[in-house]
Amino acid sequence: MKKIAFLLSALCAGCFASAQFAGVMRAPQEEPLPEGFKPASTNTFISQYPAVNAQTRQAMFKVIAPYAQNVTLQLSGKHAMKKDDKGVWWYTTDPLVVGFHYYAIMIDSAAVMDRGSEAYFGSNWESAAIEIPEGQEGDYYRFNKSISHGEIRSLYHWSDVNGLERHVNVYVPAEYESNPKKKYPVLYLVHGWGEDENGWSVQGHMANIMDGLIAAGKAVPMIVVMPSGDIKTNSDVRKASGDITDVFVKDMIPYIDKTFRTYTDRDHRAMAGLSRGGGQTWNTVLNHMDLFAWMGGFSGSGRFGGNNTIETAYNGAFKDADAFNKKMKLVFISIGTVEGQGAKQTYDALTSHGIKNVVYHESQGTAHEWLTWRRALNDFAPRLFR
Amino acid sequence: MKKIAFLLSALCAGCFASAQFAGVMRAPQEEPLPEGFKPASTNTFISQYPAVNAQTRQAMFKVIAPYAQNVTLQLSGKHAMKKDDKGVWWYTTDPLVVGFHYYAIMIDSAAVMDRGSEAYFGSNWESAAIEIPEGQEGDYYRFNKSISHGEIRSLYHWSDVNGLERHVNVYVPAEYESNPKKKYPVLYLVHGWGEDENGWSVQGHMANIMDGLIAAGKAVPMIVVMPSGDIKTNSDVRKASGDITDVFVKDMIPYIDKTFRTYTDRDHRAMAGLSRGGGQTWNTVLNHMDLFAWMGGFSGSGRFGGNNTIETAYNGAFKDADAFNKKMKLVFISIGTVEGQGAKQTYDALTSHGIKNVVYHESQGTAHEWLTWRRALNDFAPRLFR
């Protein structure tokens, strides 16, 4: 700790007091990386590890735990790490799939977050993750300094249904402030189970994707609202109550329409979500077709089967195909090819039943993960509000 | 893992695929808390622990690590946790000081983040923290559903000095969108060493503080810009280059003035910071007095001594007290009473030298921590732009 205290006082030359941090401080890691490896883009800004080799798509992990008996990396399976003579544990992976992957470190079987990584909310707690860079294809979700950029606005609104204030992130396009009288269509975009309302902007890089589509004229300038898909509770009550569709319809949409320059008719309102958020989208939209004319489910939508037939599901929304076709301008269904057949089955059921305006999109070679959903948004957003 | 897989499929009824999470999932914790204890407000939304007793100001910590040899809580000192017969480690603290405290869990001497907590960026990595609630005094930094709320806008701007895009959070007051022609003064507000540009909005609850002051007519409606105080680097280059004052003055201020409806004269521009950010404020403002007329250092400002006399420091900014008094409308200096005498010494040096418009503010009974800085902002902001 002496070295750390020295470091602090050196860095904090402008401070009065010796800082009293209750946490533990970390020193910058300065060892050189092996040839071809660079710090992952998902790391904190001074972390060397985990490191990624973009050519081989291998990742190197490092954990300092000299007194642990057993350290394991959990990333698409469990991998025993090896301790060197300084008490540092190491593991180099086989080639990984491109994209964003959560991982955990098990120190004597306790699952901990690797603090070389930034924290990403996943599986309902703060998790480490590593981004394996795509080549040129990935440009659409990286920051492009040559174009104008929208903003993510962080707001809290009171929800009577939830009985609590709720946090929502809202993307507005770059042009929003320069057109103080212009109204915009709105896409409501929901995360999946275990993640939160920051998922689309942080893990998904949705602002970069939307900025690029809008700058290229591929998507209509739109507002994108990213709410929490959970009924959160306060510290007095930790049990969920209320219904998320009610939160969206009764509390959030009126608040958004009051706060932003939106078109408020159904033709200018879309909803989509990933995984559980896709299911929430189907429930919300199909039970409120007066509010939405566009919908998307990324790796999550409705399923038909058993008592839940295409005639009866969602209060019979699909029963009269012609009536549905006149109202719903888009039903977008997407999936990663590694995920299975569910999406295709739903697509086939809809088209066989005579539902039009259904689009099926596959992300090649990807699983239930963010690269699948970045690609889905990139394909979906240009289809809206035209 | 079977129980967890079941849980996922139950929660994810709308999903197609079995989710392929590489991380580790957590089940909700449902055990009842001891009498008087509630989940800390700093927890993730389904975490029961750590739990806080608001009356006694004690906190209970819980760590599941059945195979660890040794588990320690690090929170104002080291505290050995005790393992029960289920492999769960427990510790109940003595009464804690109110406010926001970082802490770490040591599992066999490896410092890990307690995943019952949300992640807070501190000490240059993601850290656990616990908020010990204040009584009624704390109302000024809690969400008030009876008033209008501003927004935190998250933006990226290109910086030539940094050679990279930089993230900045910008608070706009609730009325900003309803007054499309009105211009606003700007406060630049910087975090301290080891934290980041989210510190003021997340750890500091600055939006609640500003919303309350503005709604009560105690502070002028203003824009508050919260930049990173670090020169960040990308994954190719991890060495800092450039100068943070240059980033602020050459890249950020022009970007903000272009992007928001700001007054651009010095009378309508203030800068303040906490700890290292206070030092950065003194460096930036005193070397650019053509740009700023108001300044604040919270637990961090300039210090005089040795060759750095009040006559010579900051290129002689204070040398001619009368000239300084004509230009600078406010020098705000604050400190927690537990932190020491540095702030008072700087204040005394300035006033003895004939510098006017200096305000000295003490936070009673607090250290180098967020309660000190919330109180400082609450006292400082009302003094600006009048």
PDB file of N, CA, C and O in Angstrom, chain B residues 339-380:
ATOM      1  N   GLU B 339     -10.799  16.520   6.733  1.00  0.00           N
ATOM      2  CA  GLU B 339      -9.732  16.445   5.732  1.00  0.00           C
ATOM      3  C   GLU B 339      -8.445  17.176   6.100  1.00  0.00           C
ATOM      4  O   GLU B 339      -7.414  16.929   5.498  1.00  0.00           O
ATOM      5  N   GLY B 340      -8.527  18.150   6.977  1.00  0.00           N
ATOM      6  CA  GLY B 340      -7.298  18.856   7.310  1.00  0.00           C
ATOM      7  C   GLY B 340      -7.391  20.349   7.057  1.00  0.00           C
ATOM      8  O   GLY B 340      -8.472  20.886   6.820  1.00  0.00           O
ATOM      9  N   GLN B 341      -6.244  21.011   7.103  1.00  0.00           N
ATOM     10  CA  GLN B 341      -6.200  22.476   7.137  1.00  0.00           C
ATOM     11  C   GLN B 341      -5.848  23.144   5.811  1.00  0.00           C
ATOM     12  O   GLN B 341      -5.794  24.363   5.719  1.00  0.00           O
ATOM     13  N   GLY B 342      -5.581  22.346   4.782  1.00  0.00           N
ATOM     14  CA  GLY B 342      -5.082  22.920   3.531  1.00  0.00           C
ATOM     15  C   GLY B 342      -5.981  23.991   2.949  1.00  0.00           C
ATOM     16  O   GLY B 342      -5.516  25.057   2.524  1.00  0.00           O
ATOM     17  N   ALA B 343      -7.269  23.730   2.926  1.00  0.00           N
ATOM     18  CA  ALA B 343      -8.203  24.673   2.309  1.00  0.00           C
ATOM     19  C   ALA B 343      -8.228  25.989   3.079  1.00  0.00           C
ATOM     20  O   ALA B 343      -8.229  27.070   2.493  1.00  0.00           O
ATOM     21  N   LYS B 344      -8.231  25.861   4.384  1.00  0.00           N
ATOM     22  CA  LYS B 344      -8.265  27.063   5.211  1.00  0.00           C
ATOM     23  C   LYS B 344      -7.000  27.890   5.009  1.00  0.00           C
ATOM     24  O   LYS B 344      -7.047  29.131   4.955  1.00  0.00           O
ATOM     25  N   GLN B 345      -5.875  27.211   4.880  1.00  0.00           N
ATOM     26  CA  GLN B 345      -4.609  27.924   4.664  1.00  0.00           C
ATOM     27  C   GLN B 345      -4.623  28.693   3.343  1.00  0.00           C
ATOM     28  O   GLN B 345      -4.175  29.840   3.265  1.00  0.00           O
ATOM     29  N   THR B 346      -5.155  28.048   2.307  1.00  0.00           N
ATOM     30  CA  THR B 346      -5.238  28.740   1.018  1.00  0.00           C
ATOM     31  C   THR B 346      -6.182  29.940   1.123  1.00  0.00           C
ATOM     32  O   THR B 346      -5.891  31.033   0.620  1.00  0.00           O
ATOM     33  N   TYR B 347      -7.301  29.728   1.784  1.00  0.00           N
ATOM     34  CA  TYR B 347      -8.270  30.815   1.981  1.00  0.00           C
ATOM     35  C   TYR B 347      -7.621  31.977   2.726  1.00  0.00           C
ATOM     36  O   TYR B 347      -7.728  33.147   2.315  1.00  0.00           O
ATOM     37  N   ASP B 348      -6.918  31.659   3.818  1.00  0.00           N
ATOM     38  CA  ASP B 348      -6.276  32.712   4.603  1.00  0.00           C
ATOM     39  C   ASP B 348      -5.219  33.457   3.792  1.00  0.00           C
ATOM     40  O   ASP B 348      -5.095  34.683   3.876  1.00  0.00           O
ATOM     41  N   ALA B 349      -4.469  32.696   3.010  1.00  0.00           N
ATOM     42  CA  ALA B 349      -3.430  33.326   2.186  1.00  0.00           C
ATOM     43  C   ALA B 349      -4.049  34.311   1.202  1.00  0.00           C
ATOM     44  O   ALA B 349      -3.543  35.423   0.999  1.00  0.00           O
ATOM     45  N   LEU B 350      -5.160  33.899   0.586  1.00  0.00           N
ATOM     46  CA  LEU B 350      -5.802  34.784  -0.396  1.00  0.00           C
ATOM     47  C   LEU B 350      -6.369  36.036   0.265  1.00  0.00           C
ATOM     48  O   LEU B 350      -6.151  37.149  -0.218  1.00  0.00           O
ATOM     49  N   THR B 351      -7.075  35.860   1.365  1.00  0.00           N
ATOM     50  CA  THR B 351      -7.710  37.029   1.997  1.00  0.00           C
ATOM     51  C   THR B 351      -6.654  37.970   2.584  1.00  0.00           C
ATOM     52  O   THR B 351      -6.782  39.186   2.470  1.00  0.00           O
ATOM     53  N   SER B 352      -5.592  37.402   3.179  1.00  0.00           N
ATOM     54  CA  SER B 352      -4.519  38.263   3.706  1.00  0.00           C
ATOM     55  C   SER B 352      -3.871  39.081   2.596  1.00  0.00           C
ATOM     56  O   SER B 352      -3.404  40.188   2.814  1.00  0.00           O
ATOM     57  N   HIS B 353      -3.846  38.513   1.414  1.00  0.00           N
ATOM     58  CA  HIS B 353      -3.226  39.182   0.274  1.00  0.00           C
ATOM     59  C   HIS B 353      -4.164  40.230  -0.334  1.00  0.00           C
ATOM     60  O   HIS B 353      -3.777  40.963  -1.252  1.00  0.00           O
ATOM     61  N   GLY B 354      -5.402  40.288   0.166  1.00  0.00           N
ATOM     62  CA  GLY B 354      -6.335  41.291  -0.343  1.00  0.00           C
ATOM     63  C   GLY B 354      -7.278  40.802  -1.425  1.00  0.00           C
ATOM     64  O   GLY B 354      -7.960  41.598  -2.075  1.00  0.00           O
ATOM     65  N   ILE B 355      -7.323  39.489  -1.621  1.00  0.00           N
ATOM     66  CA  ILE B 355      -8.249  38.944  -2.616  1.00  0.00           C
ATOM     67  C   ILE B 355      -9.662  38.938  -2.025  1.00  0.00           C
ATOM     68  O   ILE B 355      -9.882  38.447  -0.920  1.00  0.00           O
ATOM     69  N   LYS B 356     -10.584  39.526  -2.749  1.00  0.00           N
ATOM     70  CA  LYS B 356     -11.986  39.570  -2.312  1.00  0.00           C
ATOM     71  C   LYS B 356     -12.755  38.436  -3.000  1.00  0.00           C
ATOM     72  O   LYS B 356     -12.207  37.687  -3.792  1.00  0.00           O
ATOM     73  N   ASN B 357     -14.047  38.383  -2.724  1.00  0.00           N
ATOM     74  CA  ASN B 357     -14.920  37.401  -3.376  1.00  0.00           C
ATOM     75  C   ASN B 357     -14.445  35.969  -3.168  1.00  0.00           C
ATOM     76  O   ASN B 357     -14.657  35.105  -4.012  1.00  0.00           O
ATOM     77  N   VAL B 358     -13.775  35.746  -2.047  1.00  0.00           N
ATOM     78  CA  VAL B 358     -13.388  34.384  -1.703  1.00  0.00           C
ATOM     79  C   VAL B 358     -14.385  33.861  -0.679  1.00  0.00           C
ATOM     80  O   VAL B 358     -14.696  34.543   0.293  1.00  0.00           O
ATOM     81  N   VAL B 359     -14.887  32.663  -0.916  1.00  0.00           N
ATOM     82  CA  VAL B 359     -15.811  32.030   0.028  1.00  0.00           C
ATOM     83  C   VAL B 359     -15.184  30.742   0.520  1.00  0.00           C
ATOM     84  O   VAL B 359     -14.652  29.957  -0.272  1.00  0.00           O
ATOM     85  N   TYR B 360     -15.232  30.533   1.818  1.00  0.00           N
ATOM     86  CA  TYR B 360     -14.708  29.303   2.417  1.00  0.00           C
ATOM     87  C   TYR B 360     -15.870  28.511   2.994  1.00  0.00           C
ATOM     88  O   TYR B 360     -16.675  29.045   3.765  1.00  0.00           O
ATOM     89  N   HIS B 361     -15.993  27.253   2.622  1.00  0.00           N
ATOM     90  CA  HIS B 361     -17.123  26.426   3.051  1.00  0.00           C
ATOM     91  C   HIS B 361     -16.615  25.121   3.648  1.00  0.00           C
ATOM     92  O   HIS B 361     -15.777  24.441   3.054  1.00  0.00           O
ATOM     93  N   GLU B 362     -17.128  24.798   4.839  1.00  0.00           N
ATOM     94  CA  GLU B 362     -16.752  23.537   5.480  1.00  0.00           C
ATOM     95  C   GLU B 362     -17.936  22.596   5.550  1.00  0.00           C
ATOM     96  O   GLU B 362     -19.048  23.000   5.891  1.00  0.00           O
ATOM     97  N   SER B 363     -17.674  21.316   5.267  1.00  0.00           N
ATOM     98  CA  SER B 363     -18.682  20.283   5.457  1.00  0.00           C
ATOM     99  C   SER B 363     -18.380  19.583   6.771  1.00  0.00           C
ATOM    100  O   SER B 363     -17.329  18.951   6.930  1.00  0.00           O
ATOM    101  N   GLN B 364     -19.304  19.719   7.720  1.00  0.00           N
ATOM    102  CA  GLN B 364     -19.040  19.223   9.075  1.00  0.00           C
ATOM    103  C   GLN B 364     -18.982  17.705   9.141  1.00  0.00           C
ATOM    104  O   GLN B 364     -19.901  17.015   8.691  1.00  0.00           O
ATOM    105  N   GLY B 365     -17.893  17.205   9.685  1.00  0.00           N
ATOM    106  CA  GLY B 365     -17.793  15.781  10.016  1.00  0.00           C
ATOM    107  C   GLY B 365     -17.578  14.847   8.849  1.00  0.00           C
ATOM    108  O   GLY B 365     -17.691  13.634   8.999  1.00  0.00           O
ATOM    109  N   THR B 366     -17.248  15.404   7.678  1.00  0.00           N
ATOM    110  CA  THR B 366     -17.059  14.522   6.520  1.00  0.00           C
ATOM    111  C   THR B 366     -15.629  14.600   6.011  1.00  0.00           C
ATOM    112  O   THR B 366     -14.913  15.570   6.248  1.00  0.00           O
ATOM    113  N   ALA B 367     -15.243  13.564   5.285  1.00  0.00           N
ATOM    114  CA  ALA B 367     -13.869  13.409   4.813  1.00  0.00           C
ATOM    115  C   ALA B 367     -13.787  13.691   3.308  1.00  0.00           C
ATOM    116  O   ALA B 367     -14.588  14.447   2.773  1.00  0.00           O
ATOM    117  N   HIS B 368     -12.788  13.067   2.670  1.00  0.00           N
ATOM    118  CA  HIS B 368     -12.567  13.251   1.235  1.00  0.00           C
ATOM    119  C   HIS B 368     -13.529  12.335   0.492  1.00  0.00           C
ATOM    120  O   HIS B 368     -13.143  11.283  -0.019  1.00  0.00           O
ATOM    121  N   GLU B 369     -14.795  12.701   0.443  1.00  0.00           N
ATOM    122  CA  GLU B 369     -15.836  11.781  -0.013  1.00  0.00           C
ATOM    123  C   GLU B 369     -17.021  12.560  -0.562  1.00  0.00           C
ATOM    124  O   GLU B 369     -17.097  13.774  -0.428  1.00  0.00           O
ATOM    125  N   TRP B 370     -17.974  11.817  -1.132  1.00  0.00           N
ATOM    126  CA  TRP B 370     -19.025  12.455  -1.906  1.00  0.00           C
ATOM    127  C   TRP B 370     -19.977  13.322  -1.097  1.00  0.00           C
ATOM    128  O   TRP B 370     -20.531  14.291  -1.631  1.00  0.00           O
ATOM    129  N   LEU B 371     -20.209  13.015   0.161  1.00  0.00           N
ATOM    130  CA  LEU B 371     -21.117  13.877   0.931  1.00  0.00           C
ATOM    131  C   LEU B 371     -20.528  15.287   1.058  1.00  0.00           C
ATOM    132  O   LEU B 371     -21.238  16.291   0.970  1.00  0.00           O
ATOM    133  N   THR B 372     -19.213  15.359   1.216  1.00  0.00           N
ATOM    134  CA  THR B 372     -18.520  16.654   1.240  1.00  0.00           C
ATOM    135  C   THR B 372     -18.794  17.434  -0.050  1.00  0.00           C
ATOM    136  O   THR B 372     -19.049  18.644  -0.027  1.00  0.00           O
ATOM    137  N   TRP B 373     -18.758  16.722  -1.168  1.00  0.00           N
ATOM    138  CA  TRP B 373     -18.851  17.407  -2.468  1.00  0.00           C
ATOM    139  C   TRP B 373     -20.288  17.714  -2.854  1.00  0.00           C
ATOM    140  O   TRP B 373     -20.556  18.711  -3.512  1.00  0.00           O
ATOM    141  N   ARG B 374     -21.232  16.862  -2.450  1.00  0.00           N
ATOM    142  CA  ARG B 374     -22.648  17.198  -2.671  1.00  0.00           C
ATOM    143  C   ARG B 374     -22.984  18.485  -1.915  1.00  0.00           C
ATOM    144  O   ARG B 374     -23.643  19.381  -2.442  1.00  0.00           O
ATOM    145  N   ARG B 375     -22.532  18.548  -0.674  1.00  0.00           N
ATOM    146  CA  ARG B 375     -22.790  19.761   0.121  1.00  0.00           C
ATOM    147  C   ARG B 375     -22.115  20.976  -0.502  1.00  0.00           C
ATOM    148  O   ARG B 375     -22.678  22.079  -0.519  1.00  0.00           O
ATOM    149  N   ALA B 376     -20.909  20.783  -1.007  1.00  0.00           N
ATOM    150  CA  ALA B 376     -20.186  21.911  -1.608  1.00  0.00           C
ATOM    151  C   ALA B 376     -20.928  22.431  -2.832  1.00  0.00           C
ATOM    152  O   ALA B 376     -21.127  23.638  -2.993  1.00  0.00           O
ATOM    153  N   LEU B 377     -21.355  21.519  -3.699  1.00  0.00           N
ATOM    154  CA  LEU B 377     -22.087  21.955  -4.894  1.00  0.00           C
ATOM    155  C   LEU B 377     -23.368  22.683  -4.505  1.00  0.00           C
ATOM    156  O   LEU B 377     -23.728  23.707  -5.103  1.00  0.00           O
ATOM    157  N   ASN B 378     -24.037  22.159  -3.494  1.00  0.00           N
ATOM    158  CA  ASN B 378     -25.297  22.748  -3.030  1.00  0.00           C
ATOM    159  C   ASN B 378     -25.091  24.166  -2.493  1.00  0.00           C
ATOM    160  O   ASN B 378     -25.977  25.010  -2.579  1.00  0.00           O
ATOM    161  N   ASP B 379     -23.910  24.430  -1.969  1.00  0.00           N
ATOM    162  CA  ASP B 379     -23.602  25.772  -1.463  1.00  0.00           C
ATOM    163  C   ASP B 379     -23.036  26.675  -2.569  1.00  0.00           C
ATOM    164  O   ASP B 379     -23.273  27.890  -2.577  1.00  0.00           O
ATOM    165  N   PHE B 380     -22.328  26.072  -3.486  1.00  0.00           N
ATOM    166  CA  PHE B 380     -21.607  26.823  -4.533  1.00  0.00           C
ATOM    167  C   PHE B 380     -22.536  27.301  -5.647  1.00  0.00           C
ATOM    168  O   PHE B 380     -22.495  28.477  -6.047  1.00  0.00           O
TER     169      PHE B 380
END
